[in-house]
Structures are given as C-alpha cells and as structure tokens.
Amino acid sequence: MTETGSPEISHIAPVLRVSDLTASLAYYRDNLLFDVVFEWADQEGEPVRYAVLERGKSGVHLTRSDKPGGTTAYCFVDGVDRFYALVKAAGANITEDIANQPWNMREFETVDPDGNVLLFGEHLDRVDAAEADKPDAASGSPAEKEADTSQHRHLWNSFWYHGIFHPHDHTSQDSRESS
C-alpha cells in the first residue's frame, strides 16, 4: 500500500529482447499495428539498437540482443475482438485464437519472430455482447454478478501479483518456491 502523497508509477512498459530490430520493428508496426515513436542508435549512422512502439496509451520497447525472446507481456485492450480481426488480417502470428477464458478474460496470444509472447485481452464484463459469446448469465441478479466479477478479478490480480498463479500456467505452485 502506498502512502498518501508518495510517488505513483504512471505506467510500465515491457522491454522485449529481439535479434533483428529492423525486422521486429516491421512486425510490430505492420502486423501488430503499433506506431514507432522512438528509435535510438549509439552513434549517428549506426544501426538502431533500441525502439519504443505505442498503440493507444500503451507501449512496448524493443532492444537488440544476442539473447532474444523469453518475455511475455499481457496487453489489456478495449475492443479486443476488433483488434483481433485487425491484426489477424494484417498477418500477425496468432498462436492462440480469441476465446473466453475461465479467469473472466476474452483473449488471444501472439508470438513475435524472436519468441516473445504478447497476449491481448479484455475483461468479459467489458466485452460488448454483440462482439463475443458471453457465458450464460441466466442465474443471479446483476448486482450479484457484478460482485462475483469484482471479487474474481480481485483474487486473480492478487494471485498474479504474488506469483501464485498465472492463467497460462498449468500448475498452481508458486514459481518462487522452486527457484
């Protein structure tokens, strides 16, 4: 818990290690529809070794590395079904098609040319009913459903934060215990 008046973190941007920055910039720009907003080379005339891409209010950073891949980033999207259709049409490497998940998300998975995984998802309670088939909501009042959704999201976020559970892991063991 942060103290009143203490500095707040405004946002977090994953830094993905890539082997070929030029090819990765093209993939993120052309297939995942990000905008390139910053490029850095150590000296003028040298190849770019670091870049920042954005889509909406979120960004991802790419850095040239001899040890690429190995990063997973979860991207929350308003209108995930529309975004899925756009990136699929643009030729993104979709490794898991869009689907409703038991952890109350509608999401899909992509993998970049270096093996970095990006998941794009939206809370089911925010997904437009016209865009996706929602789970049967015949039981319970709207207030009960909202309370269940809120409690579920709180628990999921807490488990995620403490490293106990990641929705794409198949075990519930705390990964920190085994290291």
CSV table of N, CA and C in Angstrom, one decimal:
chain,number,residue,atom,x,y,z
A,1,MET,N,0.8,-1.2,0.0
A,1,MET,CA,0.0,0.0,0.0
A,1,MET,C,0.9,1.2,0.0
A,2,THR,N,0.6,2.2,-0.9
A,2,THR,CA,1.4,3.4,-0.9
A,2,THR,C,0.9,4.4,0.0
A,3,GLU,N,1.8,5.2,0.5
A,3,GLU,CA,1.5,6.3,1.4
A,3,GLU,C,0.8,7.4,0.6
A,4,THR,N,0.0,8.2,1.3
A,4,THR,CA,-0.6,9.4,0.7
A,4,THR,C,0.5,10.4,0.3
A,5,GLY,N,0.5,10.8,-0.9
A,5,GLY,CA,1.4,11.8,-1.4
A,5,GLY,C,2.7,11.2,-1.9
A,6,SER,N,2.9,9.9,-1.8
A,6,SER,CA,4.1,9.2,-2.3
A,6,SER,C,4.0,9.2,-3.8
A,7,PRO,N,5.2,9.1,-4.5
A,7,PRO,CA,5.2,9.0,-5.9
A,7,PRO,C,4.4,7.7,-6.4
A,8,GLU,N,3.7,7.9,-7.5
A,8,GLU,CA,3.0,6.8,-8.1
A,8,GLU,C,3.7,6.4,-9.4
A,9,ILE,N,3.6,5.1,-9.7
A,9,ILE,CA,4.1,4.6,-11.0
A,9,ILE,C,3.0,5.0,-12.0
A,10,SER,N,3.4,5.7,-13.1
A,10,SER,CA,2.4,6.1,-14.1
A,10,SER,C,2.1,5.0,-15.1
A,11,HIS,N,3.1,4.2,-15.4
A,11,HIS,CA,2.9,3.0,-16.4
A,11,HIS,C,4.1,2.2,-16.4
A,12,ILE,N,4.0,1.0,-16.9
A,12,ILE,CA,5.1,0.0,-17.0
A,12,ILE,C,5.2,-0.4,-18.5
A,13,ALA,N,6.3,-0.4,-19.1
A,13,ALA,CA,6.5,-0.9,-20.4
A,13,ALA,C,7.5,-2.1,-20.5
A,14,PRO,N,7.0,-3.2,-21.0
A,14,PRO,CA,7.9,-4.3,-21.2
A,14,PRO,C,9.0,-4.0,-22.2
A,15,VAL,N,10.2,-4.5,-21.9
A,15,VAL,CA,11.3,-4.4,-22.9
A,15,VAL,C,11.6,-5.8,-23.4
A,16,LEU,N,11.3,-5.9,-24.7
A,16,LEU,CA,11.4,-7.2,-25.4
A,16,LEU,C,12.8,-7.3,-26.1
A,17,ARG,N,13.5,-8.4,-25.8
A,17,ARG,CA,14.8,-8.6,-26.5
A,17,ARG,C,14.6,-9.3,-27.9
A,18,VAL,N,15.2,-8.7,-28.9
A,18,VAL,CA,15.0,-9.2,-30.3
A,18,VAL,C,16.3,-9.3,-31.0
A,19,SER,N,16.5,-10.2,-31.9
A,19,SER,CA,17.7,-10.4,-32.6
A,19,SER,C,17.9,-9.4,-33.8
A,20,ASP,N,16.9,-9.1,-34.4
A,20,ASP,CA,16.9,-8.2,-35.6
A,20,ASP,C,15.9,-7.1,-35.4
A,21,LEU,N,16.4,-6.0,-34.9
A,21,LEU,CA,15.5,-4.9,-34.6
A,21,LEU,C,14.7,-4.3,-35.8
A,22,THR,N,15.3,-4.3,-36.9
A,22,THR,CA,14.7,-3.8,-38.1
A,22,THR,C,13.5,-4.7,-38.5
A,23,ALA,N,13.7,-6.0,-38.5
A,23,ALA,CA,12.6,-7.0,-38.7
A,23,ALA,C,11.5,-6.9,-37.7
A,24,SER,N,11.9,-6.8,-36.4
A,24,SER,CA,11.0,-6.7,-35.3
A,24,SER,C,10.1,-5.4,-35.4
A,25,LEU,N,10.8,-4.3,-35.7
A,25,LEU,CA,10.0,-3.0,-35.9
A,25,LEU,C,9.0,-3.2,-37.0
A,26,ALA,N,9.3,-3.8,-38.1
A,26,ALA,CA,8.4,-4.1,-39.2
A,26,ALA,C,7.2,-4.9,-38.7
A,27,TYR,N,7.5,-6.0,-38.0
A,27,TYR,CA,6.5,-6.9,-37.5
A,27,TYR,C,5.5,-6.2,-36.6
A,28,TYR,N,6.0,-5.5,-35.6
A,28,TYR,CA,5.2,-4.8,-34.6
A,28,TYR,C,4.4,-3.7,-35.3
A,29,ARG,N,5.0,-3.0,-36.2
A,29,ARG,CA,4.3,-1.9,-37.0
A,29,ARG,C,3.3,-2.5,-37.9
A,30,ASP,N,3.7,-3.4,-38.8
A,30,ASP,CA,2.8,-3.9,-39.9
A,30,ASP,C,1.8,-4.9,-39.5
A,31,ASN,N,2.2,-5.8,-38.5
A,31,ASN,CA,1.3,-6.9,-38.2
A,31,ASN,C,0.6,-6.8,-36.9
A,32,LEU,N,1.2,-6.1,-35.9
A,32,LEU,CA,0.5,-5.8,-34.6
A,32,LEU,C,0.0,-4.4,-34.5
A,33,LEU,N,0.2,-3.6,-35.6
A,33,LEU,CA,-0.3,-2.3,-35.7
A,33,LEU,C,0.1,-1.3,-34.7
A,34,PHE,N,1.3,-1.4,-34.2
A,34,PHE,CA,1.9,-0.4,-33.3
A,34,PHE,C,2.5,0.7,-34.1
A,35,ASP,N,2.6,1.9,-33.5
A,35,ASP,CA,3.3,3.1,-34.1
A,35,ASP,C,4.7,3.1,-33.5
A,36,VAL,N,5.7,3.3,-34.3
A,36,VAL,CA,7.1,3.5,-33.9
A,36,VAL,C,7.2,5.0,-33.5
A,37,VAL,N,7.5,5.2,-32.2
A,37,VAL,CA,7.6,6.6,-31.7
A,37,VAL,C,9.0,7.1,-31.3
A,38,PHE,N,9.9,6.1,-31.2
A,38,PHE,CA,11.3,6.5,-30.8
A,38,PHE,C,12.3,5.4,-31.3
A,39,GLU,N,13.4,5.8,-31.8
A,39,GLU,CA,14.5,4.9,-32.1
A,39,GLU,C,15.8,5.5,-31.7
A,40,TRP,N,16.7,4.6,-31.2
A,40,TRP,CA,18.0,5.0,-30.6
A,40,TRP,C,19.1,4.2,-31.2
A,41,ALA,N,20.2,4.9,-31.7
A,41,ALA,CA,21.4,4.3,-32.1
A,41,ALA,C,22.5,5.0,-31.3
A,42,ASP,N,23.6,4.3,-30.9
A,42,ASP,CA,24.6,4.9,-30.1
A,42,ASP,C,25.3,6.0,-30.8
A,43,GLN,N,25.5,5.9,-32.1
A,43,GLN,CA,26.2,6.9,-32.9
A,43,GLN,C,25.4,7.1,-34.1
A,44,GLU,N,25.4,8.3,-34.7
A,44,GLU,CA,24.8,8.6,-35.9
A,44,GLU,C,25.3,7.7,-37.0
A,45,GLY,N,24.5,7.1,-37.8
A,45,GLY,CA,24.9,6.2,-38.9
A,45,GLY,C,25.0,4.7,-38.4
A,46,GLU,N,25.0,4.4,-37.1
A,46,GLU,CA,25.0,3.0,-36.6
A,46,GLU,C,23.5,2.5,-36.7
A,47,PRO,N,23.4,1.2,-36.6
A,47,PRO,CA,22.0,0.6,-36.6
A,47,PRO,C,21.3,1.0,-35.3
A,48,VAL,N,20.0,1.1,-35.4
A,48,VAL,CA,19.2,1.3,-34.3
A,48,VAL,C,19.3,0.1,-33.3
A,49,ARG,N,19.4,0.4,-32.0
A,49,ARG,CA,19.5,-0.8,-31.1
A,49,ARG,C,18.4,-0.7,-30.1
A,50,TYR,N,17.6,0.3,-30.0
A,50,TYR,CA,16.5,0.4,-29.1
A,50,TYR,C,15.4,1.2,-29.7
A,51,ALA,N,14.1,0.7,-29.5
A,51,ALA,CA,13.0,1.4,-30.1
A,51,ALA,C,11.8,1.3,-29.1
A,52,VAL,N,10.9,2.3,-29.3
A,52,VAL,CA,9.7,2.4,-28.5
A,52,VAL,C,8.5,2.4,-29.5
A,53,LEU,N,7.5,1.5,-29.2
A,53,LEU,CA,6.3,1.5,-30.0
A,53,LEU,C,5.1,1.7,-29.1
A,54,GLU,N,4.1,2.3,-29.7
A,54,GLU,CA,2.9,2.6,-28.9
A,54,GLU,C,1.7,2.2,-29.7
A,55,ARG,N,0.6,1.9,-29.0
A,55,ARG,CA,-0.7,1.8,-29.5
A,55,ARG,C,-1.6,2.3,-28.5
A,56,GLY,N,-2.4,3.3,-28.8
A,56,GLY,CA,-3.2,4.0,-27.8
A,56,GLY,C,-2.3,4.5,-26.6
A,57,LYS,N,-2.7,4.2,-25.4
A,57,LYS,CA,-1.9,4.7,-24.3
A,57,LYS,C,-0.8,3.7,-23.8
A,58,SER,N,-0.6,2.7,-24.5
A,58,SER,CA,0.4,1.7,-24.0
A,58,SER,C,1.5,1.5,-25.0
A,59,GLY,N,2.6,1.1,-24.4
A,59,GLY,CA,3.8,1.0,-25.2
A,59,GLY,C,4.6,-0.3,-25.0
A,60,VAL,N,5.4,-0.6,-25.9
A,60,VAL,CA,6.4,-1.7,-25.8
A,60,VAL,C,7.7,-1.3,-26.3
A,61,HIS,N,8.8,-1.7,-25.6
A,61,HIS,CA,10.1,-1.3,-26.0
A,61,HIS,C,10.8,-2.5,-26.6
A,62,LEU,N,11.6,-2.3,-27.6
A,62,LEU,CA,12.4,-3.4,-28.2
A,62,LEU,C,13.9,-3.1,-28.1
A,63,THR,N,14.7,-4.0,-27.8
A,63,THR,CA,16.1,-3.8,-27.7
A,63,THR,C,16.8,-5.0,-28.4
A,64,ARG,N,17.8,-4.6,-29.2
A,64,ARG,CA,18.6,-5.6,-29.9
A,64,ARG,C,19.4,-6.4,-28.9
A,65,SER,N,19.4,-7.7,-29.1
A,65,SER,CA,20.1,-8.6,-28.1
A,65,SER,C,20.6,-9.9,-28.7
A,66,ASP,N,21.8,-10.4,-28.2
A,66,ASP,CA,22.3,-11.6,-28.6
A,66,ASP,C,21.5,-12.8,-28.0
A,67,LYS,N,20.6,-12.5,-27.0
A,67,LYS,CA,19.8,-13.5,-26.3
A,67,LYS,C,18.3,-13.1,-26.4
A,68,PRO,N,17.7,-13.2,-27.6
A,68,PRO,CA,16.4,-12.7,-27.8
A,68,PRO,C,15.3,-13.6,-27.2
A,69,GLY,N,14.1,-13.1,-27.1
A,69,GLY,CA,13.0,-13.9,-26.7
A,69,GLY,C,12.9,-14.0,-25.2
A,70,GLY,N,11.9,-14.8,-24.8
A,70,GLY,CA,11.8,-15.2,-23.4
A,70,GLY,C,10.9,-14.2,-22.5
A,71,THR,N,10.3,-13.2,-23.2
A,71,THR,CA,9.4,-12.3,-22.4
A,71,THR,C,8.0,-12.5,-22.8
A,72,THR,N,7.1,-12.4,-21.8
A,72,THR,CA,5.6,-12.4,-22.0
A,72,THR,C,5.0,-11.1,-21.5
A,73,ALA,N,4.2,-10.5,-22.3
A,73,ALA,CA,3.5,-9.3,-21.9
A,73,ALA,C,2.0,-9.5,-22.1
A,74,TYR,N,1.3,-9.0,-21.1
A,74,TYR,CA,-0.2,-9.0,-21.3
A,74,TYR,C,-0.7,-7.6,-21.6
A,75,CYS,N,-1.4,-7.5,-22.7
A,75,CYS,CA,-1.9,-6.2,-23.1
A,75,CYS,C,-3.4,-6.1,-23.0
A,76,PHE,N,-3.9,-5.2,-22.1
A,76,PHE,CA,-5.3,-5.0,-22.0
A,76,PHE,C,-5.8,-4.1,-23.1
A,77,VAL,N,-6.9,-4.6,-23.8
A,77,VAL,CA,-7.4,-3.9,-25.0
A,77,VAL,C,-8.9,-3.6,-24.8
A,78,ASP,N,-9.3,-2.4,-25.1
A,78,ASP,CA,-10.7,-2.0,-25.2
A,78,ASP,C,-11.1,-2.3,-26.6
A,79,GLY,N,-12.0,-3.3,-26.8
A,79,GLY,CA,-12.4,-3.8,-28.1
A,79,GLY,C,-11.5,-4.9,-28.7
A,80,VAL,N,-11.3,-5.9,-27.8
A,80,VAL,CA,-10.3,-7.0,-28.2
A,80,VAL,C,-10.8,-7.7,-29.5
A,81,ASP,N,-12.1,-7.9,-29.7
A,81,ASP,CA,-12.5,-8.6,-30.9
A,81,ASP,C,-12.1,-7.8,-32.2
A,82,ARG,N,-12.4,-6.5,-32.1
A,82,ARG,CA,-12.0,-5.7,-33.3
A,82,ARG,C,-10.5,-5.7,-33.5
A,83,PHE,N,-9.7,-5.6,-32.4
A,83,PHE,CA,-8.3,-5.6,-32.6
A,83,PHE,C,-7.8,-7.0,-33.1
A,84,TYR,N,-8.4,-8.1,-32.6
A,84,TYR,CA,-8.0,-9.4,-33.1
A,84,TYR,C,-8.2,-9.5,-34.6
A,85,ALA,N,-9.4,-9.0,-35.1
A,85,ALA,CA,-9.7,-9.1,-36.5
A,85,ALA,C,-8.7,-8.2,-37.3
A,86,LEU,N,-8.3,-7.1,-36.8
A,86,LEU,CA,-7.3,-6.2,-37.5
A,86,LEU,C,-6.0,-6.9,-37.6
A,87,VAL,N,-5.4,-7.4,-36.5
A,87,VAL,CA,-4.1,-7.9,-36.5
A,87,VAL,C,-4.0,-9.3,-37.2
A,88,LYS,N,-5.1,-10.0,-37.2
A,88,LYS,CA,-5.2,-11.3,-37.9
A,88,LYS,C,-5.2,-11.0,-39.4
A,89,ALA,N,-5.9,-10.0,-39.9
A,89,ALA,CA,-6.0,-9.6,-41.3
A,89,ALA,C,-4.6,-9.0,-41.7
A,90,ALA,N,-3.9,-8.4,-40.8
A,90,ALA,CA,-2.6,-7.9,-41.1
A,90,ALA,C,-1.4,-8.9,-41.1
A,91,GLY,N,-1.8,-10.2,-40.7
A,91,GLY,CA,-0.8,-11.3,-40.8
A,91,GLY,C,0.0,-11.5,-39.5
A,92,ALA,N,-0.6,-11.1,-38.4
A,92,ALA,CA,0.1,-11.4,-37.1
A,92,ALA,C,0.2,-12.9,-36.9
A,93,ASN,N,1.2,-13.3,-36.2
A,93,ASN,CA,1.4,-14.8,-35.8
A,93,ASN,C,0.5,-15.1,-34.6
A,94,ILE,N,-0.7,-15.5,-34.9
A,94,ILE,CA,-1.7,-15.8,-33.8
A,94,ILE,C,-1.4,-17.3,-33.4
A,95,THR,N,-1.0,-17.4,-32.1
A,95,THR,CA,-0.7,-18.8,-31.6
A,95,THR,C,-1.9,-19.4,-30.8
A,96,GLU,N,-2.8,-18.5,-30.3
A,96,GLU,CA,-4.0,-19.0,-29.7
A,96,GLU,C,-5.1,-18.0,-30.1
A,97,ASP,N,-6.1,-18.6,-30.8
A,97,ASP,CA,-7.2,-17.8,-31.3
A,97,ASP,C,-8.0,-17.2,-30.1
A,98,ILE,N,-8.7,-16.1,-30.4
A,98,ILE,CA,-9.5,-15.4,-29.4
A,98,ILE,C,-10.6,-16.4,-28.8
A,99,ALA,N,-10.7,-16.3,-27.5
A,99,ALA,CA,-11.6,-17.1,-26.8
A,99,ALA,C,-11.9,-16.6,-25.4
A,100,ASN,N,-13.1,-16.9,-24.8
A,100,ASN,CA,-13.4,-16.5,-23.5
A,100,ASN,C,-12.6,-17.5,-22.6
A,101,GLN,N,-12.0,-17.0,-21.5
A,101,GLN,CA,-11.3,-17.8,-20.6
A,101,GLN,C,-12.0,-17.9,-19.2
A,102,PRO,N,-11.7,-19.0,-18.5
A,102,PRO,CA,-12.4,-19.1,-17.2
A,102,PRO,C,-12.0,-18.1,-16.2
A,103,TRP,N,-10.9,-17.4,-16.4
A,103,TRP,CA,-10.4,-16.3,-15.5
A,103,TRP,C,-11.1,-15.0,-15.9
A,104,ASN,N,-12.2,-15.0,-16.6
A,104,ASN,CA,-13.0,-13.8,-16.8
A,104,ASN,C,-12.4,-12.9,-17.9
A,105,MET,N,-11.6,-13.4,-18.8
A,105,MET,CA,-11.0,-12.6,-19.8
A,105,MET,C,-11.4,-13.2,-21.2
A,106,ARG,N,-11.4,-12.3,-22.2
A,106,ARG,CA,-11.5,-12.8,-23.6
A,106,ARG,C,-10.2,-12.3,-24.2
A,107,GLU,N,-9.4,-13.3,-24.7
A,107,GLU,CA,-8.0,-13.0,-25.1
A,107,GLU,C,-7.6,-13.9,-26.3
A,108,PHE,N,-6.4,-13.4,-26.8
A,108,PHE,CA,-5.7,-14.2,-27.8
A,108,PHE,C,-4.2,-14.0,-27.6
A,109,GLU,N,-3.4,-14.9,-28.2
A,109,GLU,CA,-2.0,-14.9,-28.0
A,109,GLU,C,-1.3,-14.8,-29.3
A,110,THR,N,-0.2,-14.0,-29.3
A,110,THR,CA,0.7,-13.9,-30.5
A,110,THR,C,2.1,-14.1,-30.0
A,111,VAL,N,2.9,-14.5,-31.0
A,111,VAL,CA,4.4,-14.7,-30.7
A,111,VAL,C,5.1,-14.0,-31.8
A,112,ASP,N,6.1,-13.1,-31.4
A,112,ASP,CA,6.9,-12.4,-32.4
A,112,ASP,C,8.0,-13.3,-33.0
A,113,PRO,N,8.7,-12.8,-34.0
A,113,PRO,CA,9.7,-13.7,-34.6
A,113,PRO,C,10.8,-14.2,-33.7
A,114,ASP,N,11.0,-13.5,-32.5
A,114,ASP,CA,12.0,-14.0,-31.6
A,114,ASP,C,11.5,-14.8,-30.4
A,115,GLY,N,10.2,-15.1,-30.5
A,115,GLY,CA,9.6,-15.9,-29.4
A,115,GLY,C,9.0,-15.2,-28.2
A,116,ASN,N,9.0,-13.8,-28.3
A,116,ASN,CA,8.3,-13.1,-27.2
A,116,ASN,C,6.8,-13.2,-27.4
A,117,VAL,N,6.1,-13.5,-26.3
A,117,VAL,CA,4.7,-13.7,-26.3
A,117,VAL,C,4.0,-12.4,-25.9
A,118,LEU,N,3.0,-12.1,-26.7
A,118,LEU,CA,2.1,-11.0,-26.3
A,118,LEU,C,0.7,-11.5,-26.3
A,119,LEU,N,0.0,-11.4,-25.1
A,119,LEU,CA,-1.4,-11.7,-25.0
A,119,LEU,C,-2.2,-10.4,-25.0
A,120,PHE,N,-3.3,-10.5,-25.7
A,120,PHE,CA,-4.2,-9.3,-25.8
A,120,PHE,C,-5.5,-9.7,-25.2
A,121,GLY,N,-6.1,-9.0,-24.2
A,121,GLY,CA,-7.3,-9.4,-23.6
A,121,GLY,C,-8.1,-8.3,-23.1
A,122,GLU,N,-9.4,-8.6,-22.8
A,122,GLU,CA,-10.3,-7.7,-22.3
A,122,GLU,C,-11.2,-8.4,-21.3
A,123,HIS,N,-11.5,-7.8,-20.1
A,123,HIS,CA,-12.4,-8.4,-19.1
A,123,HIS,C,-13.7,-8.7,-19.8
A,124,LEU,N,-14.2,-9.9,-19.5
A,124,LEU,CA,-15.5,-10.3,-20.1
A,124,LEU,C,-16.6,-9.3,-19.8
A,125,ASP,N,-16.6,-8.7,-18.6
A,125,ASP,CA,-17.6,-7.8,-18.2
A,125,ASP,C,-17.6,-6.5,-19.1
A,126,ARG,N,-16.5,-6.3,-19.8
A,126,ARG,CA,-16.4,-5.1,-20.7
A,126,ARG,C,-16.6,-5.4,-22.1
A,127,VAL,N,-16.6,-6.7,-22.5
A,127,VAL,CA,-16.7,-7.1,-23.9
A,127,VAL,C,-18.2,-6.8,-24.3
A,128,ASP,N,-18.3,-6.2,-25.4
A,128,ASP,CA,-19.6,-5.9,-26.0
A,128,ASP,C,-20.3,-7.2,-26.3
A,129,ALA,N,-21.5,-7.5,-25.8
A,129,ALA,CA,-22.2,-8.7,-26.1
A,129,ALA,C,-22.4,-9.0,-27.6
A,130,ALA,N,-22.4,-8.0,-28.4
A,130,ALA,CA,-22.5,-8.2,-29.8
A,130,ALA,C,-21.2,-8.7,-30.4
A,131,GLU,N,-20.1,-8.5,-29.8
A,131,GLU,CA,-18.8,-8.9,-30.3
A,131,GLU,C,-18.4,-10.3,-30.0
A,132,ALA,N,-18.9,-10.9,-28.8
A,132,ALA,CA,-18.4,-12.2,-28.4
A,132,ALA,C,-19.6,-12.9,-27.6
A,133,ASP,N,-19.5,-14.2,-27.7
A,133,ASP,CA,-20.5,-15.0,-27.0
A,133,ASP,C,-20.1,-15.0,-25.5
A,134,LYS,N,-20.9,-14.4,-24.7
A,134,LYS,CA,-20.6,-14.4,-23.2
A,134,LYS,C,-21.1,-15.7,-22.6
A,135,PRO,N,-20.5,-16.1,-21.5
A,135,PRO,CA,-21.0,-17.2,-20.7
A,135,PRO,C,-22.5,-17.0,-20.3
A,136,ASP,N,-23.2,-18.1,-20.2
A,136,ASP,CA,-24.7,-17.9,-19.8
A,136,ASP,C,-24.8,-17.2,-18.5
A,137,ALA,N,-25.6,-16.1,-18.5
A,137,ALA,CA,-25.7,-15.2,-17.4
A,137,ALA,C,-27.2,-15.3,-16.8
A,138,ALA,N,-27.8,-16.5,-17.0
A,138,ALA,CA,-29.2,-16.7,-16.6
A,138,ALA,C,-29.4,-16.6,-15.1
A,139,SER,N,-28.4,-17.0,-14.3
A,139,SER,CA,-28.6,-17.1,-12.9
A,139,SER,C,-28.0,-15.8,-12.2
A,140,GLY,N,-28.7,-15.4,-11.1
A,140,GLY,CA,-28.2,-14.3,-10.3
A,140,GLY,C,-28.6,-13.0,-10.8
A,141,SER,N,-28.8,-12.0,-9.9
A,141,SER,CA,-29.1,-10.7,-10.2
A,141,SER,C,-27.9,-9.9,-10.8
A,142,PRO,N,-28.1,-8.8,-11.5
A,142,PRO,CA,-27.0,-8.0,-12.0
A,142,PRO,C,-26.0,-7.6,-10.9
A,143,ALA,N,-26.6,-7.3,-9.7
A,143,ALA,CA,-25.7,-6.9,-8.6
A,143,ALA,C,-24.9,-8.0,-8.1
A,144,GLU,N,-25.5,-9.2,-8.0
A,144,GLU,CA,-24.7,-10.4,-7.6
A,144,GLU,C,-23.6,-10.7,-8.6
A,145,LYS,N,-24.0,-10.6,-9.9
A,145,LYS,CA,-23.0,-10.9,-11.0
A,145,LYS,C,-21.8,-9.9,-10.9
A,146,GLU,N,-22.1,-8.6,-10.7
A,146,GLU,CA,-21.1,-7.6,-10.5
A,146,GLU,C,-20.2,-7.9,-9.3
A,147,ALA,N,-20.8,-8.3,-8.2
A,147,ALA,CA,-20.0,-8.6,-7.0
A,147,ALA,C,-19.1,-9.8,-7.3
A,148,ASP,N,-19.6,-10.9,-8.0
A,148,ASP,CA,-18.8,-12.0,-8.3
A,148,ASP,C,-17.7,-11.7,-9.2
A,149,THR,N,-18.0,-10.8,-10.2
A,149,THR,CA,-16.9,-10.4,-11.2
A,149,THR,C,-15.8,-9.6,-10.4
A,150,SER,N,-16.2,-8.7,-9.6
A,150,SER,CA,-15.3,-7.9,-8.9
A,150,SER,C,-14.4,-8.7,-7.9
A,151,GLN,N,-15.1,-9.6,-7.2
A,151,GLN,CA,-14.3,-10.5,-6.3
A,151,GLN,C,-13.3,-11.4,-7.1
A,152,HIS,N,-13.8,-11.9,-8.2
A,152,HIS,CA,-13.0,-12.8,-9.0
A,152,HIS,C,-11.8,-12.0,-9.5
A,153,ARG,N,-12.0,-10.8,-10.0
A,153,ARG,CA,-10.9,-10.0,-10.6
A,153,ARG,C,-9.9,-9.7,-9.5
A,154,HIS,N,-10.4,-9.3,-8.3
A,154,HIS,CA,-9.5,-9.0,-7.1
A,154,HIS,C,-8.6,-10.2,-6.8
A,155,LEU,N,-9.2,-11.4,-6.7
A,155,LEU,CA,-8.5,-12.6,-6.4
A,155,LEU,C,-7.5,-12.9,-7.4
A,156,TRP,N,-7.9,-12.8,-8.7
A,156,TRP,CA,-7.0,-13.1,-9.8
A,156,TRP,C,-5.8,-12.2,-9.8
A,157,ASN,N,-6.1,-10.9,-9.6
A,157,ASN,CA,-5.0,-9.9,-9.6
A,157,ASN,C,-4.1,-10.1,-8.4
A,158,SER,N,-4.6,-10.5,-7.3
A,158,SER,CA,-3.8,-10.8,-6.1
A,158,SER,C,-2.9,-12.0,-6.3
A,159,PHE,N,-3.5,-13.1,-6.9
A,159,PHE,CA,-2.7,-14.3,-7.1
A,159,PHE,C,-1.6,-14.0,-8.1
A,160,TRP,N,-1.9,-13.2,-9.2
A,160,TRP,CA,-1.0,-12.8,-10.2
A,160,TRP,C,0.2,-12.0,-9.6
A,161,TYR,N,-0.2,-11.0,-8.8
A,161,TYR,CA,0.8,-10.1,-8.2
A,161,TYR,C,1.8,-10.9,-7.3
A,162,HIS,N,1.3,-11.9,-6.5
A,162,HIS,CA,2.1,-12.6,-5.6
A,162,HIS,C,2.8,-13.8,-6.3
A,163,GLY,N,2.6,-14.0,-7.6
A,163,GLY,CA,3.3,-15.0,-8.3
A,163,GLY,C,2.8,-16.4,-8.0
A,164,ILE,N,1.6,-16.5,-7.5
A,164,ILE,CA,1.0,-17.8,-7.2
A,164,ILE,C,0.3,-18.4,-8.4
A,165,PHE,N,-0.2,-17.6,-9.2
A,165,PHE,CA,-1.0,-18.2,-10.3
A,165,PHE,C,-0.9,-17.3,-11.6
A,166,HIS,N,-0.6,-17.9,-12.7
A,166,HIS,CA,-0.6,-17.2,-14.0
A,166,HIS,C,-1.6,-18.0,-14.8
A,167,PRO,N,-2.6,-17.3,-15.5
A,167,PRO,CA,-3.6,-18.1,-16.2
A,167,PRO,C,-3.2,-19.0,-17.2
A,168,HIS,N,-1.9,-18.8,-17.7
A,168,HIS,CA,-1.5,-19.7,-18.8
A,168,HIS,C,-0.5,-20.8,-18.3
A,169,ASP,N,-0.3,-20.8,-16.9
A,169,ASP,CA,0.4,-21.9,-16.3
A,169,ASP,C,-0.6,-23.0,-16.0
A,170,HIS,N,-0.1,-24.3,-16.0
A,170,HIS,CA,-1.0,-25.4,-15.7
A,170,HIS,C,-0.8,-25.9,-14.3
A,171,THR,N,0.0,-25.3,-13.5
A,171,THR,CA,0.2,-25.7,-12.1
A,171,THR,C,-0.1,-24.4,-11.3
A,172,SER,N,-0.5,-24.6,-10.0
A,172,SER,CA,-0.7,-23.5,-9.2
A,172,SER,C,0.4,-23.3,-8.2
A,173,GLN,N,1.5,-24.0,-8.3
A,173,GLN,CA,2.7,-23.9,-7.4
A,173,GLN,C,3.3,-22.5,-7.6
A,174,ASP,N,3.7,-21.9,-6.5
A,174,ASP,CA,4.4,-20.6,-6.5
A,174,ASP,C,5.7,-20.9,-7.1
A,175,SER,N,6.0,-20.2,-8.3
A,175,SER,CA,7.2,-20.4,-9.0
A,175,SER,C,8.4,-20.0,-8.2
A,176,ARG,N,8.3,-19.1,-7.3
A,176,ARG,CA,9.4,-18.6,-6.5
A,176,ARG,C,9.9,-19.7,-5.5
A,177,GLU,N,9.0,-20.6,-5.1
A,177,GLU,CA,9.4,-21.7,-4.2
A,177,GLU,C,10.4,-22.7,-4.8
A,178,SER,N,10.3,-22.8,-6.2
A,178,SER,CA,11.1,-23.8,-6.9
A,178,SER,C,12.5,-23.2,-7.3
A,179,SER,N,12.7,-21.9,-7.1
A,179,SER,CA,13.9,-21.3,-7.6
A,179,SER,C,14.9,-21.2,-6.5
